[in-house]
CSV table of C-alpha atoms in Angstrom, one decimal:
chain,number,residue,atom,x,y,z
A,1083,MET,CA,-17.0,24.0,19.1
A,1084,LEU,CA,-13.6,25.5,19.1
A,1085,SER,CA,-12.4,23.3,21.9
A,1086,ALA,CA,-13.6,20.2,20.1
A,1087,ALA,CA,-11.6,21.1,17.0
A,1088,ALA,CA,-8.6,21.8,19.2
A,1089,GLY,CA,-9.0,18.4,20.8
A,1090,VAL,CA,-9.1,16.7,17.4
A,1091,CYS,CA,-6.1,18.6,16.2
A,1092,SER,CA,-4.2,17.6,19.4
A,1093,ASN,CA,-5.1,14.0,18.8
A,1094,VAL,CA,-4.0,14.1,15.2
A,1095,LEU,CA,-0.7,15.7,16.1
A,1096,SER,CA,0.0,13.3,18.9
A,1097,ALA,CA,-0.6,10.4,16.4
A,1098,ILE,CA,1.4,11.7,13.5
A,1099,VAL,CA,4.2,13.9,14.9
A,1100,PRO,CA,6.2,11.0,16.3
A,1101,LEU,CA,6.2,9.2,12.9
A,1102,TYR,CA,7.2,12.3,11.0
A,1103,VAL,CA,9.9,13.4,13.5
A,1104,ALA,CA,11.5,10.0,13.3
A,1105,MET,CA,11.4,10.2,9.5
A,1106,ILE,CA,12.9,13.7,9.3
A,1107,MET,CA,15.6,12.7,11.8
A,1108,ALA,CA,16.4,9.6,9.7
A,1109,TYR,CA,16.6,11.7,6.6
A,1110,VAL,CA,18.8,14.4,8.1
A,1111,SER,CA,21.1,11.8,9.7
A,1112,VAL,CA,21.7,10.0,6.4
A,1113,LYS,CA,21.6,13.0,4.0
A,1114,TYR,CA,23.5,15.7,5.9
A,1115,LEU,CA,25.1,14.2,8.9
A,1116,ARG,CA,26.3,11.0,7.1
A,1117,MET,CA,25.7,8.9,10.3
A,1118,PHE,CA,24.8,5.8,8.3
A,1119,THR,CA,26.5,4.2,5.3
A,1120,PRO,CA,24.5,2.9,2.4
A,1121,ASP,CA,25.0,-0.7,3.7
A,1122,GLN,CA,23.6,0.3,7.1
A,1123,CYS,CA,20.6,2.0,5.4
A,1124,ALA,CA,20.0,-1.2,3.4
A,1125,GLY,CA,20.1,-3.2,6.6
A,1126,ILE,CA,17.6,-0.9,8.2
A,1127,ASN,CA,15.3,-1.1,5.2
A,1128,LYS,CA,15.5,-4.8,5.1
A,1129,PHE,CA,14.7,-5.0,8.9
A,1130,VAL,CA,11.6,-2.8,8.3
A,1131,SER,CA,10.4,-4.7,5.3
A,1132,LYS,CA,11.1,-8.2,6.6
A,1133,PHE,CA,10.2,-7.8,10.3
A,1134,SER,CA,8.5,-4.6,11.3
A,1135,VAL,CA,5.8,-4.2,8.7
A,1136,PRO,CA,4.9,-8.0,8.6
A,1137,LEU,CA,4.6,-8.0,12.4
A,1138,LEU,CA,2.4,-4.9,12.4
A,1139,SER,CA,0.3,-6.4,9.6
A,1140,PHE,CA,-0.1,-9.6,11.5
A,1141,ARG,CA,-1.2,-7.7,14.6
A,1142,VAL,CA,-3.8,-5.8,12.7
A,1143,ILE,CA,-5.0,-8.7,10.6
A,1144,SER,CA,-5.2,-11.1,13.6
A,1145,THR,CA,-7.5,-8.8,15.5
A,1146,THR,CA,-9.9,-8.4,12.6
A,1147,ASN,CA,-12.7,-10.9,12.0
A,1148,PRO,CA,-12.9,-11.7,8.3
A,1149,TYR,CA,-16.5,-12.9,8.8
A,1150,LYS,CA,-17.7,-9.6,10.1
A,1151,ILE,CA,-16.5,-7.3,7.3
A,1152,ASN,CA,-18.7,-4.4,6.5
A,1153,MET,CA,-20.2,-5.3,3.1
A,1154,LYS,CA,-20.7,-1.7,2.0
A,1155,LEU,CA,-17.0,-1.1,2.7
A,1156,ALA,CA,-16.0,-4.2,0.8
A,1157,MET,CA,-18.1,-3.3,-2.2
A,1158,SER,CA,-16.9,0.3,-2.2
A,1159,ASP,CA,-13.3,-1.0,-2.1
A,1160,LEU,CA,-14.0,-3.4,-5.0
A,1161,LEU,CA,-15.6,-0.6,-7.0
A,1162,GLN,CA,-12.7,1.7,-6.3
A,1163,LYS,CA,-10.2,-0.9,-7.5
A,1164,ILE,CA,-12.2,-1.7,-10.7
A,1165,LEU,CA,-12.5,2.0,-11.6
A,1166,ALA,CA,-8.8,2.6,-11.0
A,1167,PHE,CA,-7.9,-0.4,-13.1
A,1168,MET,CA,-10.2,0.7,-16.0
A,1169,ALA,CA,-9.0,4.3,-15.8
A,1170,LEU,CA,-5.3,3.2,-15.9
A,1171,LEU,CA,-6.0,0.8,-18.7
A,1172,LEU,CA,-7.6,3.6,-20.7
A,1173,VAL,CA,-4.7,5.9,-20.1
A,1174,ALA,CA,-2.2,3.2,-21.0
A,1175,LYS,CA,-4.1,2.6,-24.3
A,1176,ILE,CA,-4.2,6.3,-25.1
A,1177,MET,CA,-0.6,6.8,-24.3
A,1178,SER,CA,0.7,3.9,-26.3
A,1179,PRO,CA,-1.1,1.5,-28.6
A,1180,ARG,CA,1.3,-1.3,-27.4
A,1181,SER,CA,0.7,-0.5,-23.8
A,1182,ARG,CA,2.6,-2.4,-21.2
A,1183,PHE,CA,0.3,-4.2,-18.8
A,1184,ASP,CA,2.9,-4.2,-16.0
A,1185,LEU,CA,2.6,-0.4,-15.8
A,1186,VAL,CA,-1.2,-0.7,-15.3
A,1187,ILE,CA,-0.6,-3.2,-12.5
A,1188,THR,CA,1.9,-1.0,-10.8
A,1189,GLY,CA,-0.4,2.0,-11.2
A,1190,VAL,CA,-3.3,0.1,-9.6
A,1191,SER,CA,-1.0,-1.0,-6.8
A,1192,LEU,CA,0.2,2.6,-6.2
A,1193,SER,CA,-3.2,4.2,-6.5
A,1194,THR,CA,-5.4,1.8,-4.6
A,1195,LEU,CA,-3.2,0.2,-1.9
A,1196,PRO,CA,-2.4,3.1,0.4
A,1197,ASN,CA,-0.1,3.1,3.4
A,1198,THR,CA,-2.9,2.3,5.8
A,1199,LEU,CA,-0.8,0.5,8.5
A,1200,ILE,CA,1.7,3.1,9.5
A,1201,VAL,CA,-0.1,6.4,8.9
A,1202,GLY,CA,-3.7,5.5,8.2
A,1203,ILE,CA,-4.8,3.6,11.3
A,1204,PRO,CA,-3.2,6.0,13.9
A,1205,LEU,CA,-4.6,9.0,12.0
A,1206,LEU,CA,-8.1,7.7,11.7
A,1207,LYS,CA,-8.1,6.6,15.3
A,1208,ALA,CA,-7.1,10.1,16.3
A,1209,LEU,CA,-9.7,11.7,14.1
A,1210,TYR,CA,-12.7,9.5,14.4
A,1211,GLY,CA,-12.1,7.0,17.1
A,1212,ALA,CA,-11.7,3.2,17.3
A,1213,GLU,CA,-14.6,2.4,15.1
A,1214,ALA,CA,-13.0,4.1,12.1
A,1215,ALA,CA,-9.7,2.4,12.8
A,1216,ALA,CA,-11.6,-1.0,12.8
A,1217,LEU,CA,-13.0,-0.2,9.3
A,1218,LEU,CA,-9.5,0.6,8.1
A,1219,ALA,CA,-8.3,-2.7,9.6
A,1220,GLN,CA,-10.9,-4.4,7.5
A,1221,ILE,CA,-9.4,-2.7,4.4
A,1222,VAL,CA,-5.9,-3.9,5.5
A,1223,LEU,CA,-7.4,-7.4,5.8
A,1224,LEU,CA,-8.9,-7.2,2.3
A,1225,GLN,CA,-5.7,-5.9,0.9
A,1226,SER,CA,-3.7,-8.8,2.4
A,1227,LEU,CA,-6.1,-11.6,1.6
A,1228,VAL,CA,-7.3,-10.5,-1.8
A,1229,TRP,CA,-5.6,-7.6,-3.5
A,1230,TYR,CA,-1.9,-8.3,-2.9
A,1231,ASN,CA,-2.4,-11.9,-4.1
A,1232,LEU,CA,-4.4,-10.8,-7.2
A,1233,LEU,CA,-1.8,-8.2,-8.2
A,1234,LEU,CA,0.9,-10.8,-7.7
A,1235,LEU,CA,-0.9,-13.2,-9.9
A,1236,MET,CA,-1.4,-10.5,-12.5
A,1237,PHE,CA,2.4,-9.7,-12.4
A,1238,GLU,CA,3.3,-13.4,-12.8
A,1239,LEU,CA,0.9,-13.8,-15.7
A,1240,ASN,CA,2.3,-10.8,-17.4
A,1241,SER,CA,5.8,-12.0,-16.9
A,1242,ALA,CA,4.9,-15.5,-18.3
A,1243,VAL,CA,3.3,-13.9,-21.3
A,1244,ALA,CA,6.4,-11.7,-21.9
A,1245,ILE,CA,8.8,-14.6,-21.5
A,1246,SER,CA,6.8,-16.9,-23.9
A,1247,ALA,CA,6.5,-14.1,-26.4
A,1248,SER,CA,10.3,-13.4,-26.4
A,1249,SER,CA,11.2,-17.1,-26.5
A,1250,SER,CA,8.8,-18.2,-29.2
A,1251,PRO,CA,10.4,-18.9,-32.6
A,1252,GLN,CA,9.8,-16.3,-35.2
A,1253,VAL,CA,8.5,-17.8,-38.4
A,1254,PRO,CA,9.5,-15.9,-41.5
A,1255,GLY,CA,6.5,-14.8,-43.5
């Protein structure tokens, strides 16, 4: 029993340590050693956001069959998103009668769309094997095909409503 736990711990560490070591080295090199200028950091961030993450997303999504998604997983994902949306909407209404819908949308995005690509898939593969990583790849597929687009639509609708409300003529009453 103890050797199995040690093996799992070893797998988890071998999956996560390289990522965190790179992140700590990057932080130290920018914050304390001043090896990179803010312009260089912006370039690295742009490279990661425009090339690395989309290519990793493409790799994960292209190997996942959208017609073989686990329906229990999809329904639980849907239920989680609905509950988070309702809870954040309730909190926004309690906090401010004139709640801002964009804060609810951002809250849903932050609370329900985790960083599954970079940390989640290697961690689940190390803990539970390839089958768990395949389930997480299905979540990534659902996020890319459904949730990102729905949140973007909600942001655009919210912006359109805000623009039309600010540009409408005020009729004196």
